[in-house]
PDB file of C-alpha atoms in Angstrom:
ATOM      1  CA  MET A1158     111.578  89.665 132.907  1.00 39.00           C
ATOM      2  CA  ALA A1159     113.922  86.680 132.876  1.00 42.00           C
ATOM      3  CA  SER A1160     112.607  83.397 131.537  1.00 46.00           C
ATOM      4  CA  SER A1161     111.926  80.592 133.979  1.00 50.00           C
ATOM      5  CA  PRO A1162     114.853  78.159 134.207  1.00 52.00           C
ATOM      6  CA  LYS A1163     112.266  75.455 133.529  1.00 71.00           C
ATOM      7  CA  GLY A1164     111.298  77.143 130.265  1.00 72.00           C
ATOM      8  CA  PRO A1165     113.876  75.416 128.023  1.00 82.00           C
ATOM      9  CA  ARG A1166     112.952  72.031 129.494  1.00 88.00           C
ATOM     10  CA  LEU A1167     109.265  72.726 128.932  1.00 93.00           C
ATOM     11  CA  LEU A1168     109.949  73.754 125.335  1.00 93.00           C
ATOM     12  CA  ALA A1169     111.937  70.574 124.706  1.00 90.00           C
ATOM     13  CA  ASP A1170     109.211  68.431 126.289  1.00 92.00           C
ATOM     14  CA  LEU A1171     106.411  70.009 124.255  1.00 94.00           C
ATOM     15  CA  ARG A1172     108.417  69.772 121.036  1.00 88.00           C
ATOM     16  CA  ARG A1173     109.136  66.091 121.699  1.00 85.00           C
ATOM     17  CA  MET A1174     105.478  65.390 122.510  1.00 89.00           C
ATOM     18  CA  ILE A1175     104.401  66.962 119.214  1.00 86.00           C
ATOM     19  CA  LEU A1176     107.046  65.221 117.130  1.00 79.00           C
ATOM     20  CA  THR A1177     106.226  61.827 118.644  1.00 77.00           C
ATOM     21  CA  GLY A1178     102.464  62.254 118.335  1.00 77.00           C
ATOM     22  CA  GLN A1179     101.793  62.376 122.082  1.00 85.00           C
ATOM     23  CA  LEU A1180     100.199  65.727 121.328  1.00 89.00           C
ATOM     24  CA  ALA A1181      98.184  64.770 118.287  1.00 83.00           C
ATOM     25  CA  PRO A1182      97.729  66.830 115.116  1.00 83.00           C
ATOM     26  CA  GLY A1183      94.561  68.878 115.492  1.00 87.00           C
ATOM     27  CA  GLU A1184      94.725  68.914 119.300  1.00 92.00           C
ATOM     28  CA  VAL A1185      94.199  72.307 120.949  1.00 95.00           C
ATOM     29  CA  LEU A1186      96.694  73.275 123.647  1.00 96.00           C
ATOM     30  CA  VAL A1187      95.519  75.658 126.365  1.00 95.00           C
ATOM     31  CA  GLU A1188      97.937  77.632 128.538  1.00 95.00           C
ATOM     32  CA  PRO A1189      96.230  77.110 131.941  1.00 94.00           C
ATOM     33  CA  ARG A1190      95.933  73.362 131.387  1.00 94.00           C
ATOM     34  CA  LEU A1191      99.583  73.005 130.371  1.00 95.00           C
ATOM     35  CA  ALA A1192     100.692  75.214 133.256  1.00 94.00           C
ATOM     36  CA  GLU A1193      98.858  72.937 135.689  1.00 93.00           C
ATOM     37  CA  GLN A1194     100.182  69.789 134.003  1.00 93.00           C
ATOM     38  CA  PHE A1195     103.808  70.922 134.209  1.00 93.00           C
ATOM     39  CA  GLY A1196     103.543  72.753 137.530  1.00 92.00           C
ATOM     40  CA  LEU A1197     104.523  76.129 136.064  1.00 92.00           C
ATOM     41  CA  SER A1198     103.067  79.598 135.756  1.00 92.00           C
ATOM     42  CA  LYS A1199     101.438  80.594 132.483  1.00 92.00           C
ATOM     43  CA  THR A1200     104.355  82.836 131.464  1.00 93.00           C
ATOM     44  CA  PRO A1201     106.917  80.108 130.586  1.00 94.00           C
ATOM     45  CA  VAL A1202     104.128  78.082 128.967  1.00 95.00           C
ATOM     46  CA  ARG A1203     103.166  81.048 126.790  1.00 94.00           C
ATOM     47  CA  GLU A1204     106.815  81.654 125.871  1.00 94.00           C
ATOM     48  CA  ALA A1205     107.287  78.017 124.863  1.00 95.00           C
ATOM     49  CA  LEU A1206     104.112  78.000 122.773  1.00 96.00           C
ATOM     50  CA  HIS A1207     105.159  81.187 120.975  1.00 95.00           C
ATOM     51  CA  ILE A1208     108.450  79.540 120.020  1.00 94.00           C
ATOM     52  CA  LEU A1209     106.625  76.431 118.787  1.00 93.00           C
ATOM     53  CA  ALA A1210     104.350  78.684 116.728  1.00 92.00           C
ATOM     54  CA  ALA A1211     107.405  80.338 115.172  1.00 90.00           C
ATOM     55  CA  GLU A1212     108.726  76.859 114.350  1.00 83.00           C
ATOM     56  CA  GLY A1213     105.461  75.978 112.630  1.00 82.00           C
ATOM     57  CA  LEU A1214     104.541  73.177 115.026  1.00 86.00           C
ATOM     58  CA  VAL A1215     101.458  74.954 116.400  1.00 92.00           C
ATOM     59  CA  THR A1216      99.121  77.670 115.150  1.00 92.00           C
ATOM     60  CA  VAL A1217      97.696  80.411 117.357  1.00 94.00           C
ATOM     61  CA  LEU A1218      93.915  80.274 117.772  1.00 94.00           C
ATOM     62  CA  PRO A1219      92.885  83.710 119.128  1.00 92.00           C
ATOM     63  CA  LYS A1220      91.114  83.417 122.486  1.00 88.00           C
ATOM     64  CA  LYS A1221      91.146  79.612 122.213  1.00 92.00           C
ATOM     65  CA  GLY A1222      94.689  78.301 122.462  1.00 95.00           C
ATOM     66  CA  TYR A1223      97.211  76.737 120.117  1.00 96.00           C
ATOM     67  CA  LEU A1224      96.413  74.135 117.470  1.00 93.00           C
ATOM     68  CA  VAL A1225      98.933  71.347 116.925  1.00 91.00           C
ATOM     69  CA  GLN A1226      99.608  71.610 113.205  1.00 85.00           C
ATOM     70  CA  THR A1227      98.116  69.038 110.889  1.00 78.00           C
ATOM     71  CA  MET A1228      99.842  67.773 107.747  1.00 76.00           C
ATOM     72  CA  SER A1229      98.246  66.635 104.520  1.00 78.00           C
ATOM     73  CA  PRO A1230      99.758  64.324 101.910  1.00 82.00           C
ATOM     74  CA  GLN A1231     100.519  67.475  99.907  1.00 86.00           C
ATOM     75  CA  ASP A1232     102.404  68.912 102.882  1.00 85.00           C
ATOM     76  CA  LEU A1233     104.462  65.755 103.184  1.00 87.00           C
ATOM     77  CA  GLY A1234     105.171  65.847  99.459  1.00 91.00           C
ATOM     78  CA  GLU A1235     106.545  69.356  99.898  1.00 93.00           C
ATOM     79  CA  VAL A1236     108.763  68.140 102.738  1.00 94.00           C
ATOM     80  CA  LEU A1237     110.133  65.362 100.543  1.00 95.00           C
ATOM     81  CA  ASP A1238     110.754  67.864  97.739  1.00 97.00           C
ATOM     82  CA  LEU A1239     112.729  70.048 100.129  1.00 97.00           C
ATOM     83  CA  ARG A1240     114.844  67.107 101.183  1.00 98.00           C
ATOM     84  CA  MET A1241     115.582  66.368  97.540  1.00 98.00           C
ATOM     85  CA  LEU A1242     116.729  69.957  97.066  1.00 98.00           C
ATOM     86  CA  LEU A1243     118.842  70.176 100.213  1.00 98.00           C
ATOM     87  CA  GLU A1244     120.422  66.808 100.830  1.00 99.00           C
ATOM     88  CA  PRO A1245     122.082  65.829  97.526  1.00 99.00           C
ATOM     89  CA  HIS A1246     123.784  69.225  97.569  1.00 98.00           C
ATOM     90  CA  ALA A1247     124.818  68.691 101.198  1.00 99.00           C
ATOM     91  CA  ALA A1248     126.294  65.271 100.413  1.00 99.00           C
ATOM     92  CA  ALA A1249     128.192  66.618  97.406  1.00 99.00           C
ATOM     93  CA  GLU A1250     129.594  69.487  99.452  1.00 98.00           C
ATOM     94  CA  ALA A1251     130.547  67.120 102.274  1.00 98.00           C
ATOM     95  CA  ALA A1252     132.619  65.134  99.768  1.00 98.00           C
ATOM     96  CA  ARG A1253     134.244  68.242  98.320  1.00 98.00           C
ATOM     97  CA  GLN A1254     135.067  69.754 101.705  1.00 96.00           C
ATOM     98  CA  ALA A1255     135.986  66.543 103.526  1.00 97.00           C
ATOM     99  CA  THR A1256     138.734  66.812 106.123  1.00 96.00           C
ATOM    100  CA  ALA A1257     140.661  64.150 107.999  1.00 96.00           C
ATOM    101  CA  ARG A1258     137.835  64.079 110.554  1.00 97.00           C
ATOM    102  CA  THR A1259     134.922  63.792 108.127  1.00 98.00           C
ATOM    103  CA  VAL A1260     134.966  60.047 107.472  1.00 97.00           C
ATOM    104  CA  PRO A1261     135.614  59.003 111.118  1.00 98.00           C
ATOM    105  CA  THR A1262     132.799  61.301 112.236  1.00 98.00           C
ATOM    106  CA  LEU A1263     130.299  59.894 109.746  1.00 98.00           C
ATOM    107  CA  ARG A1264     131.511  56.344 110.334  1.00 98.00           C
ATOM    108  CA  SER A1265     130.850  56.688 114.061  1.00 98.00           C
ATOM    109  CA  VAL A1266     127.290  57.852 113.423  1.00 97.00           C
ATOM    110  CA  LEU A1267     126.702  55.080 110.896  1.00 96.00           C
ATOM    111  CA  ASP A1268     128.090  52.447 113.268  1.00 96.00           C
ATOM    112  CA  ARG A1269     125.569  53.539 115.885  1.00 95.00           C
ATOM    113  CA  GLN A1270     122.786  53.204 113.310  1.00 92.00           C
ATOM    114  CA  ARG A1271     124.038  49.720 112.461  1.00 92.00           C
ATOM    115  CA  GLU A1272     123.871  48.718 116.137  1.00 92.00           C
ATOM    116  CA  LEU A1273     120.265  49.891 116.357  1.00 88.00           C
ATOM    117  CA  THR A1274     119.011  48.495 113.042  1.00 82.00           C
ATOM    118  CA  GLY A1275     116.682  45.578 113.635  1.00 78.00           C
ATOM    119  CA  GLY A1276     115.873  46.774 117.142  1.00 77.00           C
ATOM    120  CA  ASP A1277     113.546  49.537 118.276  1.00 77.00           C
ATOM    121  CA  PRO A1278     112.360  51.269 115.059  1.00 76.00           C
ATOM    122  CA  LEU A1279     112.180  54.672 116.738  1.00 76.00           C
ATOM    123  CA  GLU A1280     115.774  54.462 117.937  1.00 83.00           C
ATOM    124  CA  ALA A1281     116.915  53.287 114.506  1.00 82.00           C
ATOM    125  CA  MET A1282     115.100  56.189 112.857  1.00 83.00           C
ATOM    126  CA  GLY A1283     116.695  58.590 115.297  1.00 87.00           C
ATOM    127  CA  ALA A1284     120.115  57.251 114.341  1.00 91.00           C
ATOM    128  CA  ALA A1285     119.248  57.590 110.644  1.00 92.00           C
ATOM    129  CA  ARG A1286     118.270  61.211 111.239  1.00 93.00           C
ATOM    130  CA  ASP A1287     121.591  61.769 113.002  1.00 96.00           C
ATOM    131  CA  PHE A1288     123.433  60.467 109.932  1.00 97.00           C
ATOM    132  CA  HIS A1289     121.619  62.852 107.605  1.00 98.00           C
ATOM    133  CA  LEU A1290     122.359  65.792 109.884  1.00 98.00           C
ATOM    134  CA  ALA A1291     125.989  64.709 110.240  1.00 98.00           C
ATOM    135  CA  VAL A1292     126.380  64.651 106.457  1.00 99.00           C
ATOM    136  CA  ALA A1293     124.859  68.130 106.255  1.00 98.00           C
ATOM    137  CA  GLY A1294     127.189  69.289 109.009  1.00 98.00           C
ATOM    138  CA  GLU A1295     130.194  68.234 106.939  1.00 98.00           C
ATOM    139  CA  ALA A1296     128.986  70.581 104.182  1.00 98.00           C
ATOM    140  CA  ARG A1297     130.079  73.450 106.462  1.00 97.00           C
ATOM    141  CA  ASN A1298     126.847  75.402 106.011  1.00 98.00           C
ATOM    142  CA  ALA A1299     125.075  76.211 109.272  1.00 97.00           C
ATOM    143  CA  ARG A1300     121.960  77.548 107.554  1.00 97.00           C
ATOM    144  CA  LEU A1301     121.620  74.372 105.522  1.00 98.00           C
ATOM    145  CA  VAL A1302     121.802  72.298 108.718  1.00 98.00           C
ATOM    146  CA  ALA A1303     119.188  74.489 110.426  1.00 96.00           C
ATOM    147  CA  ALA A1304     116.851  74.197 107.440  1.00 96.00           C
ATOM    148  CA  LEU A1305     117.290  70.433 107.298  1.00 97.00           C
ATOM    149  CA  GLU A1306     116.572  70.076 111.014  1.00 95.00           C
ATOM    150  CA  ARG A1307     113.181  71.714 110.481  1.00 91.00           C
ATOM    151  CA  VAL A1308     112.441  69.508 107.481  1.00 94.00           C
ATOM    152  CA  LEU A1309     113.416  66.347 109.361  1.00 93.00           C
ATOM    153  CA  ASP A1310     111.181  67.394 112.258  1.00 87.00           C
ATOM    154  CA  ASP A1311     108.244  67.255 109.851  1.00 86.00           C
ATOM    155  CA  MET A1312     109.411  63.845 108.631  1.00 87.00           C
ATOM    156  CA  ALA A1313     109.592  62.635 112.231  1.00 82.00           C
ATOM    157  CA  ARG A1314     105.944  63.536 112.733  1.00 79.00           C
ATOM    158  CA  ALA A1315     104.996  61.467 109.688  1.00 78.00           C
ATOM    159  CA  HIS A1316     106.994  58.512 111.009  1.00 73.00           C
ATOM    160  CA  HIS A1317     104.818  58.434 114.111  1.00 68.00           C
ATOM    161  CA  VAL A1318     101.520  58.572 112.215  1.00 66.00           C
ATOM    162  CA  LEU A1319     101.835  56.587 108.986  1.00 67.00           C
ATOM    163  CA  PRO A1320     101.228  52.866 109.573  1.00 57.00           C
ATOM    164  CA  GLY A1321     104.233  50.753 108.740  1.00 66.00           C
ATOM    165  CA  LEU A1322     106.571  53.625 107.884  1.00 68.00           C
ATOM    166  CA  GLN A1323     108.629  53.189 111.042  1.00 66.00           C
ATOM    167  CA  ALA A1324     109.536  49.611 110.184  1.00 67.00           C
ATOM    168  CA  GLN A1325     110.332  50.446 106.571  1.00 67.00           C
ATOM    169  CA  MET A1326     112.556  53.373 107.475  1.00 65.00           C
ATOM    170  CA  ALA A1327     114.433  51.215 110.007  1.00 66.00           C
ATOM    171  CA  HIS A1328     114.994  48.390 107.494  1.00 73.00           C
ATOM    172  CA  PRO A1329     118.593  47.254 106.784  1.00 79.00           C
ATOM    173  CA  HIS A1330     118.389  48.676 103.229  1.00 87.00           C
ATOM    174  CA  GLU A1331     118.392  52.130 104.844  1.00 88.00           C
ATOM    175  CA  LEU A1332     121.799  51.298 106.290  1.00 92.00           C
ATOM    176  CA  THR A1333     123.056  49.996 102.935  1.00 95.00           C
ATOM    177  CA  GLU A1334     122.096  53.230 101.205  1.00 96.00           C
ATOM    178  CA  HIS A1335     123.732  55.303 103.924  1.00 97.00           C
ATOM    179  CA  GLU A1336     126.892  53.237 103.479  1.00 97.00           C
ATOM    180  CA  ALA A1337     126.923  54.111  99.761  1.00 98.00           C
ATOM    181  CA  ILE A1338     126.672  57.802 100.613  1.00 99.00           C
ATOM    182  CA  LEU A1339     129.562  57.522 103.064  1.00 98.00           C
ATOM    183  CA  GLU A1340     131.720  55.651 100.560  1.00 98.00           C
ATOM    184  CA  ALA A1341     131.258  58.407  97.976  1.00 99.00           C
ATOM    185  CA  ILE A1342     132.101  61.079 100.534  1.00 98.00           C
ATOM    186  CA  ALA A1343     135.171  59.116 101.644  1.00 98.00           C
ATOM    187  CA  ALA A1344     136.308  58.990  98.007  1.00 98.00           C
ATOM    188  CA  GLY A1345     135.926  62.757  97.735  1.00 98.00           C
ATOM    189  CA  ASP A1346     133.524  62.246  94.834  1.00 98.00           C
ATOM    190  CA  GLY A1347     130.942  65.019  95.104  1.00 98.00           C
ATOM    191  CA  PRO A1348     128.790  64.009  92.109  1.00 98.00           C
ATOM    192  CA  ALA A1349     128.677  60.381  93.292  1.00 99.00           C
ATOM    193  CA  ALA A1350     127.747  61.456  96.824  1.00 99.00           C
ATOM    194  CA  GLY A1351     124.940  63.600  95.447  1.00 99.00           C
ATOM    195  CA  ARG A1352     123.664  60.727  93.300  1.00 99.00           C
ATOM    196  CA  ALA A1353     123.802  58.301  96.221  1.00 99.00           C
ATOM    197  CA  MET A1354     121.811  60.677  98.411  1.00 99.00           C
ATOM    198  CA  ARG A1355     119.309  61.314  95.622  1.00 98.00           C
ATOM    199  CA  GLY A1356     118.789  57.580  95.131  1.00 98.00           C
ATOM    200  CA  HIS A1357     118.301  57.129  98.857  1.00 97.00           C
ATOM    201  CA  LEU A1358     115.692  59.876  98.981  1.00 97.00           C
ATOM    202  CA  HIS A1359     113.835  58.236  96.095  1.00 96.00           C
ATOM    203  CA  SER A1360     113.619  55.119  98.295  1.00 92.00           C
ATOM    204  CA  VAL A1361     112.271  57.246 101.144  1.00 91.00           C
ATOM    205  CA  ARG A1362     109.630  58.733  98.853  1.00 91.00           C
ATOM    206  CA  GLU A1363     108.575  55.275  97.652  1.00 89.00           C
ATOM    207  CA  ALA A1364     108.181  54.092 101.246  1.00 84.00           C
ATOM    208  CA  VAL A1365     106.060  57.114 102.088  1.00 85.00           C
ATOM    209  CA  LEU A1366     103.860  56.710  99.000  1.00 83.00           C
ATOM    210  CA  GLU A1367     103.357  53.022  99.749  1.00 80.00           C
ATOM    211  CA  ASN A1368     102.077  53.904 103.201  1.00 78.00           C
ATOM    212  CA  LEU A1369      99.943  56.774 101.953  1.00 75.00           C
ATOM    213  CA  GLN A1370      98.073  54.333  99.730  1.00 72.00           C
ATOM    214  CA  ARG A1371      96.836  52.627 102.890  1.00 66.00           C
ATOM    215  CA  THR A1372      95.128  55.734 104.209  1.00 59.00           C
ATOM    216  CA  SER A1373      93.028  58.445 102.584  1.00 50.00           C
ATOM    217  CA  THR A1374      94.679  61.232 104.577  1.00 47.00           C
ATOM    218  CA  LEU A1375      97.890  61.516 106.511  1.00 47.00           C
ATOM    219  CA  TRP A1376      96.674  63.713 109.317  1.00 46.00           C
ATOM    220  CA  SER A1377      93.324  65.357 109.761  1.00 48.00           C
ATOM    221  CA  GLY A1378      92.574  68.301 111.941  1.00 47.00           C
ATOM    222  CA  THR A1379      88.849  67.703 111.867  1.00 44.00           C
TER     223      THR A1379
END
């Protein structure tokens, strides 16, 4: 049976609602209720929820529904560790494999971030995410980009829950650190690009830890 043409839109909407906290961690999603809310049959809703389960955003609760995944401080620590493993390597490879289009491409993304810095924190964070993915894209490794997208999705969820993290991650120093990464890539200096990215991720970790100190748990499913 062919999927409903509204299925991809539903999937995108549900994913966005989870990542932005509109569907809160620990909330149980029920097919009939979502079908009524979106004006669809249960089939495309079930298909979308199965994809979200495969992505790790929800967990199947037999005969009950789908639980929006919670995340503990330990979970977030694991996400930050993964970023530290993936992104310095990506930056170094981007420098080594840079083409004539690499710097203009990254510069365009960074210029957009600069325009948004100091404005809406969510838009600025979205632009910062775009820069990280653009750097990974220049490493010419599709699997690395796909892995990083998943990791950054988890980071996005934390941004919407931790008090104060949005403002910190949209601070001008974020732009300064991104500029240092771009400069190293432009110079074709892989080790320097890796170091710049590693230093930036240390700043991210410090911002997260500072906000974690203000709350006993990040997300609770109970």
